[in-house]
PDB file of C-alpha atoms in Angstrom:
ATOM      1  CA  UNK B   1       5.505   5.200 -25.343  1.00 37.00           C
ATOM      2  CA  UNK B   2       2.971   7.963 -25.954  1.00 34.00           C
ATOM      3  CA  UNK B   3       1.409   9.776 -22.994  1.00 34.00           C
ATOM      4  CA  UNK B   4      -2.091   8.693 -22.057  1.00 37.00           C
ATOM      5  CA  UNK B   5      -4.840  10.555 -20.191  1.00 36.00           C
ATOM      6  CA  UNK B   6      -2.667  13.467 -19.024  1.00 33.00           C
ATOM      7  CA  UNK B   7      -5.277  16.178 -18.391  1.00 30.00           C
ATOM      8  CA  UNK B   8      -4.739  17.382 -14.805  1.00 30.00           C
ATOM      9  CA  UNK B   9      -7.729  17.863 -12.551  1.00 31.00           C
ATOM     10  CA  UNK B  10      -8.261  20.378  -9.768  1.00 30.00           C
ATOM     11  CA  UNK B  11      -5.747  19.354  -7.129  1.00 31.00           C
ATOM     12  CA  UNK B  12      -7.264  18.985  -3.687  1.00 34.00           C
ATOM     13  CA  UNK B  13     -10.804  19.645  -4.899  1.00 38.00           C
ATOM     14  CA  UNK B  14     -12.930  18.705  -1.881  1.00 37.00           C
ATOM     15  CA  UNK B  15     -16.286  19.088  -3.631  1.00 41.00           C
ATOM     16  CA  UNK B  16     -16.390  15.382  -4.464  1.00 56.00           C
ATOM     17  CA  UNK B  17     -15.282  14.022  -1.092  1.00 64.00           C
ATOM     18  CA  UNK B  18     -16.850  13.778   2.340  1.00 74.00           C
ATOM     19  CA  UNK B  19     -14.610  16.010   4.445  1.00 80.00           C
ATOM     20  CA  UNK B  20     -16.494  15.035   7.594  1.00 83.00           C
ATOM     21  CA  UNK B  21     -15.252  11.437   7.432  1.00 84.00           C
ATOM     22  CA  UNK B  22     -11.660  10.299   7.388  1.00 88.00           C
ATOM     23  CA  UNK B  23     -10.193   8.398   4.435  1.00 85.00           C
ATOM     24  CA  UNK B  24      -7.276   5.925   4.513  1.00 88.00           C
ATOM     25  CA  UNK B  25      -5.117   8.085   2.226  1.00 83.00           C
ATOM     26  CA  UNK B  26      -5.693  11.306   4.139  1.00 86.00           C
ATOM     27  CA  UNK B  27      -5.249   9.571   7.492  1.00 88.00           C
ATOM     28  CA  UNK B  28      -1.894   8.220   6.312  1.00 81.00           C
ATOM     29  CA  UNK B  29      -0.948  11.673   5.051  1.00 84.00           C
ATOM     30  CA  UNK B  30      -1.613  13.046   8.539  1.00 87.00           C
ATOM     31  CA  UNK B  31       0.416  10.215  10.102  1.00 87.00           C
ATOM     32  CA  UNK B  32       3.336  11.029   7.811  1.00 83.00           C
ATOM     33  CA  UNK B  33       3.243  14.687   8.786  1.00 82.00           C
ATOM     34  CA  UNK B  34       1.646  15.876   5.550  1.00 81.00           C
ATOM     35  CA  UNK B  35      -0.810  18.722   5.029  1.00 80.00           C
ATOM     36  CA  UNK B  36      -3.355  17.280   2.590  1.00 78.00           C
ATOM     37  CA  UNK B  37      -6.012  16.165   5.057  1.00 83.00           C
ATOM     38  CA  UNK B  38      -9.003  17.489   6.994  1.00 86.00           C
ATOM     39  CA  UNK B  39     -10.138  17.851  10.596  1.00 92.00           C
ATOM     40  CA  UNK B  40     -11.761  14.400  10.523  1.00 92.00           C
ATOM     41  CA  UNK B  41      -8.424  12.818   9.612  1.00 91.00           C
ATOM     42  CA  UNK B  42      -6.537  14.661  12.349  1.00 93.00           C
ATOM     43  CA  UNK B  43      -9.227  13.711  14.859  1.00 94.00           C
ATOM     44  CA  UNK B  44      -8.920  10.011  14.018  1.00 94.00           C
ATOM     45  CA  UNK B  45      -5.126  10.186  14.089  1.00 94.00           C
ATOM     46  CA  UNK B  46      -5.220  11.749  17.545  1.00 95.00           C
ATOM     47  CA  UNK B  47      -7.564   8.982  18.700  1.00 95.00           C
ATOM     48  CA  UNK B  48      -5.113   6.354  17.468  1.00 95.00           C
ATOM     49  CA  UNK B  49      -2.150   8.140  19.029  1.00 96.00           C
ATOM     50  CA  UNK B  50      -3.712   7.747  22.481  1.00 96.00           C
ATOM     51  CA  UNK B  51      -3.237   3.974  22.059  1.00 95.00           C
ATOM     52  CA  UNK B  52       0.000   3.959  20.038  1.00 95.00           C
ATOM     53  CA  UNK B  53       1.891   7.258  20.514  1.00 95.00           C
ATOM     54  CA  UNK B  54       4.564   6.154  18.038  1.00 92.00           C
ATOM     55  CA  UNK B  55       2.160   5.449  15.175  1.00 92.00           C
ATOM     56  CA  UNK B  56       3.824   8.083  12.994  1.00 91.00           C
ATOM     57  CA  UNK B  57       7.121   6.201  13.283  1.00 91.00           C
ATOM     58  CA  UNK B  58       5.473   3.094  11.860  1.00 92.00           C
ATOM     59  CA  UNK B  59       3.840   5.100   9.065  1.00 89.00           C
ATOM     60  CA  UNK B  60       7.297   6.137   7.899  1.00 89.00           C
ATOM     61  CA  UNK B  61       8.548   2.562   8.391  1.00 91.00           C
ATOM     62  CA  UNK B  62       5.821   1.349   6.024  1.00 92.00           C
ATOM     63  CA  UNK B  63       6.762   3.929   3.401  1.00 90.00           C
ATOM     64  CA  UNK B  64      10.420   2.908   3.600  1.00 91.00           C
ATOM     65  CA  UNK B  65       9.491  -0.775   3.307  1.00 94.00           C
ATOM     66  CA  UNK B  66       7.554  -0.087   0.097  1.00 94.00           C
ATOM     67  CA  UNK B  67      10.576   1.686  -1.387  1.00 94.00           C
ATOM     68  CA  UNK B  68      12.884  -1.166  -0.352  1.00 95.00           C
ATOM     69  CA  UNK B  69      10.598  -3.690  -2.032  1.00 97.00           C
ATOM     70  CA  UNK B  70      10.565  -1.551  -5.159  1.00 97.00           C
ATOM     71  CA  UNK B  71      14.354  -1.378  -5.261  1.00 97.00           C
ATOM     72  CA  UNK B  72      14.580  -5.145  -4.780  1.00 97.00           C
ATOM     73  CA  UNK B  73      12.120  -5.828  -7.595  1.00 98.00           C
ATOM     74  CA  UNK B  74      13.788  -3.532 -10.129  1.00 98.00           C
ATOM     75  CA  UNK B  75      17.421  -4.104  -9.215  1.00 97.00           C
ATOM     76  CA  UNK B  76      17.462  -7.775  -8.248  1.00 96.00           C
ATOM     77  CA  UNK B  77      14.376  -9.277  -9.913  1.00 97.00           C
ATOM     78  CA  UNK B  78      14.483  -7.192 -13.101  1.00 98.00           C
ATOM     79  CA  UNK B  79      10.823  -6.143 -12.824  1.00 98.00           C
ATOM     80  CA  UNK B  80       9.846  -3.127 -14.921  1.00 98.00           C
ATOM     81  CA  UNK B  81       6.018  -3.079 -14.563  1.00 98.00           C
ATOM     82  CA  UNK B  82       4.291  -1.961 -11.365  1.00 98.00           C
ATOM     83  CA  UNK B  83       0.711  -1.595 -10.139  1.00 96.00           C
ATOM     84  CA  UNK B  84       0.671   0.376  -6.879  1.00 94.00           C
ATOM     85  CA  UNK B  85      -2.761   0.100  -5.243  1.00 93.00           C
ATOM     86  CA  UNK B  86      -3.762   2.512  -2.516  1.00 79.00           C
ATOM     87  CA  UNK B  87      -0.658   4.630  -3.061  1.00 67.00           C
ATOM     88  CA  UNK B  88      -1.839   7.610  -1.025  1.00 71.00           C
ATOM     89  CA  UNK B  89      -0.966  11.283  -1.289  1.00 69.00           C
ATOM     90  CA  UNK B  90       2.390  12.627  -2.571  1.00 59.00           C
ATOM     91  CA  UNK B  91       5.376  12.396  -0.270  1.00 63.00           C
ATOM     92  CA  UNK B  92       9.003  13.445  -0.623  1.00 64.00           C
ATOM     93  CA  UNK B  93       9.967  10.231  -2.429  1.00 74.00           C
ATOM     94  CA  UNK B  94       7.398   8.427  -4.556  1.00 85.00           C
ATOM     95  CA  UNK B  95       7.706   4.831  -5.696  1.00 91.00           C
ATOM     96  CA  UNK B  96       8.111   5.687  -9.394  1.00 93.00           C
ATOM     97  CA  UNK B  97      10.965   8.078  -8.607  1.00 93.00           C
ATOM     98  CA  UNK B  98      12.869   5.344  -6.778  1.00 95.00           C
ATOM     99  CA  UNK B  99      12.214   2.774  -9.502  1.00 97.00           C
ATOM    100  CA  UNK B 100      12.960   4.981 -12.494  1.00 96.00           C
ATOM    101  CA  UNK B 101      16.293   6.100 -11.057  1.00 96.00           C
ATOM    102  CA  UNK B 102      17.351   2.457 -11.273  1.00 97.00           C
ATOM    103  CA  UNK B 103      15.630   1.704 -14.593  1.00 98.00           C
ATOM    104  CA  UNK B 104      14.197   4.720 -16.447  1.00 97.00           C
ATOM    105  CA  UNK B 105      12.083   2.367 -18.601  1.00 97.00           C
ATOM    106  CA  UNK B 106      10.011   1.162 -15.643  1.00 97.00           C
ATOM    107  CA  UNK B 107       6.271   1.663 -16.073  1.00 97.00           C
ATOM    108  CA  UNK B 108       4.235   2.456 -12.946  1.00 96.00           C
ATOM    109  CA  UNK B 109       0.468   2.749 -12.639  1.00 95.00           C
ATOM    110  CA  UNK B 110      -0.940   4.147  -9.410  1.00 93.00           C
ATOM    111  CA  UNK B 111      -4.448   3.039  -8.446  1.00 93.00           C
ATOM    112  CA  UNK B 112      -6.802   4.625  -5.921  1.00 89.00           C
ATOM    113  CA  UNK B 113     -10.514   5.275  -5.544  1.00 86.00           C
ATOM    114  CA  UNK B 114     -10.075   8.446  -3.458  1.00 82.00           C
ATOM    115  CA  UNK B 115     -10.746  11.424  -5.796  1.00 80.00           C
ATOM    116  CA  UNK B 116      -8.380  13.712  -3.883  1.00 76.00           C
ATOM    117  CA  UNK B 117      -5.551  11.207  -4.256  1.00 78.00           C
ATOM    118  CA  UNK B 118      -6.204  10.715  -7.969  1.00 82.00           C
ATOM    119  CA  UNK B 119      -6.302  14.481  -8.540  1.00 79.00           C
ATOM    120  CA  UNK B 120      -2.921  14.952  -6.862  1.00 75.00           C
ATOM    121  CA  UNK B 121      -1.496  11.964  -8.685  1.00 76.00           C
ATOM    122  CA  UNK B 122      -2.524  13.134 -12.150  1.00 80.00           C
ATOM    123  CA  UNK B 123      -1.186  16.637 -11.537  1.00 77.00           C
ATOM    124  CA  UNK B 124       2.102  15.250 -10.240  1.00 74.00           C
ATOM    125  CA  UNK B 125       2.608  12.984 -13.259  1.00 77.00           C
ATOM    126  CA  UNK B 126       1.774  15.326 -16.134  1.00 74.00           C
ATOM    127  CA  UNK B 127       5.348  15.257 -17.476  1.00 80.00           C
ATOM    128  CA  UNK B 128       6.100  11.575 -16.868  1.00 88.00           C
ATOM    129  CA  UNK B 129       5.108   9.387 -19.831  1.00 91.00           C
ATOM    130  CA  UNK B 130       5.829   6.095 -18.046  1.00 94.00           C
ATOM    131  CA  UNK B 131       3.792   6.733 -14.911  1.00 92.00           C
ATOM    132  CA  UNK B 132       0.011   6.982 -14.698  1.00 92.00           C
ATOM    133  CA  UNK B 133      -2.702   7.426 -12.099  1.00 90.00           C
ATOM    134  CA  UNK B 134      -6.153   5.883 -12.475  1.00 91.00           C
ATOM    135  CA  UNK B 135      -9.353   6.131 -10.449  1.00 90.00           C
ATOM    136  CA  UNK B 136     -10.346   2.508  -9.847  1.00 92.00           C
ATOM    137  CA  UNK B 137     -11.347   0.713  -6.657  1.00 92.00           C
ATOM    138  CA  UNK B 138      -8.438  -1.662  -5.823  1.00 92.00           C
ATOM    139  CA  UNK B 139     -11.086  -3.941  -4.313  1.00 92.00           C
ATOM    140  CA  UNK B 140     -12.349  -4.732  -7.835  1.00 93.00           C
ATOM    141  CA  UNK B 141      -9.527  -6.639  -9.550  1.00 94.00           C
ATOM    142  CA  UNK B 142     -11.540  -7.579 -12.643  1.00 93.00           C
ATOM    143  CA  UNK B 143     -12.393  -3.936 -13.311  1.00 94.00           C
ATOM    144  CA  UNK B 144      -8.825  -2.901 -12.592  1.00 94.00           C
ATOM    145  CA  UNK B 145      -7.138  -5.400 -14.913  1.00 94.00           C
ATOM    146  CA  UNK B 146      -9.587  -4.481 -17.686  1.00 95.00           C
ATOM    147  CA  UNK B 147      -8.764  -0.774 -17.444  1.00 96.00           C
ATOM    148  CA  UNK B 148      -7.713   0.747 -20.777  1.00 96.00           C
ATOM    149  CA  UNK B 149      -4.694   2.584 -19.344  1.00 94.00           C
ATOM    150  CA  UNK B 150      -3.368  -0.621 -17.826  1.00 96.00           C
ATOM    151  CA  UNK B 151      -3.888  -2.559 -21.040  1.00 96.00           C
ATOM    152  CA  UNK B 152      -2.186   0.144 -23.118  1.00 96.00           C
ATOM    153  CA  UNK B 153       0.815   0.639 -20.852  1.00 96.00           C
ATOM    154  CA  UNK B 154       1.503  -2.748 -19.258  1.00 97.00           C
ATOM    155  CA  UNK B 155       2.295  -5.982 -21.056  1.00 97.00           C
ATOM    156  CA  UNK B 156      -0.060  -8.442 -19.365  1.00 95.00           C
ATOM    157  CA  UNK B 157       1.938 -11.375 -20.715  1.00 96.00           C
ATOM    158  CA  UNK B 158       5.049 -10.342 -18.745  1.00 98.00           C
ATOM    159  CA  UNK B 159       5.627 -10.209 -14.960  1.00 98.00           C
ATOM    160  CA  UNK B 160       3.975  -7.361 -13.051  1.00 98.00           C
ATOM    161  CA  UNK B 161       4.644  -6.232  -9.479  1.00 98.00           C
ATOM    162  CA  UNK B 162       1.400  -5.624  -7.573  1.00 98.00           C
ATOM    163  CA  UNK B 163       1.818  -3.482  -4.463  1.00 97.00           C
ATOM    164  CA  UNK B 164      -1.055  -3.805  -1.962  1.00 96.00           C
ATOM    165  CA  UNK B 165      -0.409  -1.401   0.905  1.00 90.00           C
ATOM    166  CA  UNK B 166      -3.134  -0.705   3.480  1.00 88.00           C
ATOM    167  CA  UNK B 167      -5.787  -2.374   1.334  1.00 93.00           C
ATOM    168  CA  UNK B 168      -6.729  -5.867   2.498  1.00 96.00           C
ATOM    169  CA  UNK B 169      -7.068  -5.088   6.214  1.00 97.00           C
ATOM    170  CA  UNK B 170      -9.807  -2.600   5.305  1.00 95.00           C
ATOM    171  CA  UNK B 171     -11.919  -5.539   4.105  1.00 96.00           C
ATOM    172  CA  UNK B 172     -13.597  -6.989   7.186  1.00 96.00           C
ATOM    173  CA  UNK B 173     -15.219 -10.027   5.594  1.00 97.00           C
ATOM    174  CA  UNK B 174     -12.639 -12.829   5.640  1.00 97.00           C
ATOM    175  CA  UNK B 175     -14.041 -14.609   2.597  1.00 97.00           C
ATOM    176  CA  UNK B 176     -14.112 -11.392   0.605  1.00 97.00           C
ATOM    177  CA  UNK B 177     -10.498 -10.635   1.526  1.00 97.00           C
ATOM    178  CA  UNK B 178      -9.408 -14.147   0.520  1.00 97.00           C
ATOM    179  CA  UNK B 179     -11.345 -13.943  -2.748  1.00 97.00           C
ATOM    180  CA  UNK B 180      -9.735 -10.599  -3.551  1.00 97.00           C
ATOM    181  CA  UNK B 181      -6.221 -11.938  -3.088  1.00 97.00           C
ATOM    182  CA  UNK B 182      -6.996 -15.099  -5.055  1.00 97.00           C
ATOM    183  CA  UNK B 183      -8.447 -13.038  -7.917  1.00 97.00           C
ATOM    184  CA  UNK B 184      -5.328 -10.876  -8.101  1.00 96.00           C
ATOM    185  CA  UNK B 185      -2.989 -13.869  -8.039  1.00 96.00           C
ATOM    186  CA  UNK B 186      -5.006 -15.559 -10.776  1.00 96.00           C
ATOM    187  CA  UNK B 187      -5.058 -12.433 -12.960  1.00 96.00           C
ATOM    188  CA  UNK B 188      -1.300 -11.830 -12.826  1.00 97.00           C
ATOM    189  CA  UNK B 189       1.028 -13.509 -15.342  1.00 97.00           C
ATOM    190  CA  UNK B 190       3.500 -16.139 -14.198  1.00 97.00           C
ATOM    191  CA  UNK B 191       6.620 -14.641 -12.629  1.00 98.00           C
ATOM    192  CA  UNK B 192       4.703 -11.676 -11.204  1.00 98.00           C
ATOM    193  CA  UNK B 193       5.145 -10.444  -7.638  1.00 98.00           C
ATOM    194  CA  UNK B 194       2.666  -9.413  -4.947  1.00 98.00           C
ATOM    195  CA  UNK B 195       3.822  -7.146  -2.107  1.00 98.00           C
ATOM    196  CA  UNK B 196       1.378  -7.046   0.806  1.00 98.00           C
ATOM    197  CA  UNK B 197       1.237  -5.217   4.123  1.00 97.00           C
ATOM    198  CA  UNK B 198      -1.478  -6.092   6.643  1.00 98.00           C
ATOM    199  CA  UNK B 199      -2.416  -5.128  10.199  1.00 98.00           C
ATOM    200  CA  UNK B 200      -1.514  -7.995  12.532  1.00 98.00           C
ATOM    201  CA  UNK B 201      -3.290  -9.464  15.551  1.00 98.00           C
ATOM    202  CA  UNK B 202      -0.937 -11.667  17.631  1.00 97.00           C
ATOM    203  CA  UNK B 203      -4.117 -13.311  19.039  1.00 95.00           C
ATOM    204  CA  UNK B 204      -2.141 -14.576  22.027  1.00 97.00           C
ATOM    205  CA  UNK B 205      -3.680 -12.673  24.918  1.00 96.00           C
ATOM    206  CA  UNK B 206      -0.676 -10.352  25.097  1.00 96.00           C
ATOM    207  CA  UNK B 207      -0.586  -6.591  25.554  1.00 96.00           C
ATOM    208  CA  UNK B 208      -0.031  -6.180  21.834  1.00 97.00           C
ATOM    209  CA  UNK B 209      -3.091  -8.284  21.066  1.00 97.00           C
ATOM    210  CA  UNK B 210      -5.134  -5.996  23.306  1.00 97.00           C
ATOM    211  CA  UNK B 211      -3.739  -2.938  21.509  1.00 97.00           C
ATOM    212  CA  UNK B 212      -4.701  -4.516  18.188  1.00 97.00           C
ATOM    213  CA  UNK B 213      -8.301  -4.937  19.354  1.00 97.00           C
ATOM    214  CA  UNK B 214      -8.464  -1.333  20.538  1.00 97.00           C
ATOM    215  CA  UNK B 215      -6.986   0.044  17.323  1.00 97.00           C
ATOM    216  CA  UNK B 216      -9.237  -2.112  15.196  1.00 97.00           C
ATOM    217  CA  UNK B 217     -12.346  -0.639  16.819  1.00 97.00           C
ATOM    218  CA  UNK B 218     -11.065   2.936  16.554  1.00 96.00           C
ATOM    219  CA  UNK B 219     -10.151   2.560  12.889  1.00 95.00           C
ATOM    220  CA  UNK B 220     -13.475   0.884  12.169  1.00 96.00           C
ATOM    221  CA  UNK B 221     -15.321   3.807  13.720  1.00 94.00           C
ATOM    222  CA  UNK B 222     -13.234   6.337  11.804  1.00 94.00           C
ATOM    223  CA  UNK B 223     -12.937   4.655   8.390  1.00 93.00           C
ATOM    224  CA  UNK B 224     -15.940   2.332   8.417  1.00 93.00           C
ATOM    225  CA  UNK B 225     -14.034  -0.953   8.290  1.00 95.00           C
ATOM    226  CA  UNK B 226     -10.881  -2.594   9.642  1.00 97.00           C
ATOM    227  CA  UNK B 227      -9.687  -6.106  10.464  1.00 98.00           C
ATOM    228  CA  UNK B 228      -6.451  -7.044  12.243  1.00 98.00           C
ATOM    229  CA  UNK B 229      -5.738 -10.682  11.357  1.00 98.00           C
ATOM    230  CA  UNK B 230      -3.550 -13.464  12.794  1.00 98.00           C
ATOM    231  CA  UNK B 231      -0.397 -14.733  11.121  1.00 98.00           C
ATOM    232  CA  UNK B 232      -1.970 -17.870   9.650  1.00 97.00           C
ATOM    233  CA  UNK B 233      -4.707 -15.931   7.921  1.00 98.00           C
ATOM    234  CA  UNK B 234      -2.362 -13.343   6.436  1.00 98.00           C
ATOM    235  CA  UNK B 235      -0.074 -16.169   5.307  1.00 98.00           C
ATOM    236  CA  UNK B 236      -2.975 -17.715   3.383  1.00 98.00           C
ATOM    237  CA  UNK B 237      -3.119 -14.643   1.141  1.00 98.00           C
ATOM    238  CA  UNK B 238       0.145 -15.813  -0.410  1.00 98.00           C
ATOM    239  CA  UNK B 239      -1.354 -19.097  -1.653  1.00 96.00           C
ATOM    240  CA  UNK B 240      -0.092 -19.701  -5.163  1.00 95.00           C
ATOM    241  CA  UNK B 241       2.967 -17.549  -4.474  1.00 98.00           C
ATOM    242  CA  UNK B 242       6.466 -18.379  -3.306  1.00 98.00           C
ATOM    243  CA  UNK B 243       7.445 -16.065  -0.462  1.00 98.00           C
ATOM    244  CA  UNK B 244      10.677 -14.184  -1.004  1.00 97.00           C
ATOM    245  CA  UNK B 245      13.036 -14.282   1.975  1.00 96.00           C
ATOM    246  CA  UNK B 246      12.765 -13.287   4.781  1.00 96.00           C
ATOM    247  CA  UNK B 247       9.099 -14.268   4.372  1.00 97.00           C
ATOM    248  CA  UNK B 248       6.126 -12.780   6.216  1.00 98.00           C
ATOM    249  CA  UNK B 249       7.702 -10.540   8.831  1.00 97.00           C
ATOM    250  CA  UNK B 250       7.555  -7.174  10.580  1.00 96.00           C
ATOM    251  CA  UNK B 251       8.290  -4.148   8.382  1.00 95.00           C
ATOM    252  CA  UNK B 252      11.717  -3.530   9.904  1.00 93.00           C
ATOM    253  CA  UNK B 253      12.724  -7.177   9.371  1.00 95.00           C
ATOM    254  CA  UNK B 254      12.238  -7.156   5.594  1.00 96.00           C
ATOM    255  CA  UNK B 255      15.548  -6.660   3.779  1.00 91.00           C
ATOM    256  CA  UNK B 256      17.098  -4.410   6.473  1.00 85.00           C
ATOM    257  CA  UNK B 257      20.217  -2.421   5.649  1.00 74.00           C
ATOM    258  CA  UNK B 258      21.956  -3.581   8.810  1.00 73.00           C
ATOM    259  CA  UNK B 259      21.458  -4.053  12.569  1.00 74.00           C
ATOM    260  CA  UNK B 260      18.459  -2.182  13.950  1.00 74.00           C
ATOM    261  CA  UNK B 261      19.720   0.750  15.998  1.00 74.00           C
ATOM    262  CA  UNK B 262      16.429   1.773  17.635  1.00 78.00           C
ATOM    263  CA  UNK B 263      13.923  -0.341  19.520  1.00 85.00           C
ATOM    264  CA  UNK B 264      10.731  -1.293  17.690  1.00 90.00           C
ATOM    265  CA  UNK B 265       7.648   0.587  18.880  1.00 92.00           C
ATOM    266  CA  UNK B 266       4.307  -1.071  19.632  1.00 94.00           C
ATOM    267  CA  UNK B 267       2.802  -0.357  16.213  1.00 95.00           C
ATOM    268  CA  UNK B 268       5.872  -1.809  14.481  1.00 95.00           C
ATOM    269  CA  UNK B 269       4.868  -5.148  15.981  1.00 96.00           C
ATOM    270  CA  UNK B 270       1.297  -4.936  14.695  1.00 97.00           C
ATOM    271  CA  UNK B 271       1.915  -4.935  10.960  1.00 97.00           C
ATOM    272  CA  UNK B 272       3.234  -7.750   8.795  1.00 98.00           C
ATOM    273  CA  UNK B 273       4.600  -7.552   5.278  1.00 98.00           C
ATOM    274  CA  UNK B 274       5.697  -9.962   2.621  1.00 98.00           C
ATOM    275  CA  UNK B 275       6.585 -10.372  -1.028  1.00 98.00           C
ATOM    276  CA  UNK B 276       5.497 -13.387  -3.044  1.00 98.00           C
ATOM    277  CA  UNK B 277       6.333 -14.532  -6.582  1.00 98.00           C
ATOM    278  CA  UNK B 278       3.755 -16.291  -8.729  1.00 98.00           C
ATOM    279  CA  UNK B 279       4.905 -19.673  -9.912  1.00 92.00           C
TER     280      UNK B 279
END
């Protein structure tokens, strides 16, 4: 397969981004102990840490869950086409590295609307002719699926794995979030998979429900939008999909390697994840 759109851009160029306002990708970079973020991102992270001091533990838990899902899809389900939406800034182990160690012929397309993220992604992938990075808003599935790079490098008649990490809970309007998920499910070929993580509101009057409300408001103030949702609502996003066991669960409950040796922190209990297969 011939390389496509490989010209690197200025990595970390802040001239096109608002450095006075946090972004989801840079906030997550700060939570993972990275260095590619600004004062606004550190300020928001510190605000969140006052409510959930172990947030950084959950950030790493989310990253490990995404890699576990990837290994499952390549090794057990035989999937070799991936769309990773909202993939964030580079970390020690990227999804394509995990997947291509198992099957070197796996094609991965990273999608993000953050210009800093896309710049890093393109620079990182210059020498990899099966992995691409495109600047498209993951909230616009029609535009995404019509993208030339996707159409040239993915076979849209064969199963695709769509990874939606930290995307849907940034859409506050419930109807818009439901429409987005339905549009993605409709656009994917039969046999495709959707991996979703979403901030969770127990909505039961508990201490964790109160923490969810507090975090929701802080994230909304810092990022502009956020919506923790109850189990039933998150479950509805898998309509048209068959949930892979163990279903819609906490991050640490999905395909664990063995007994959990450390106690779950508060934030671990406020995020749900699942993997569904299109019929």
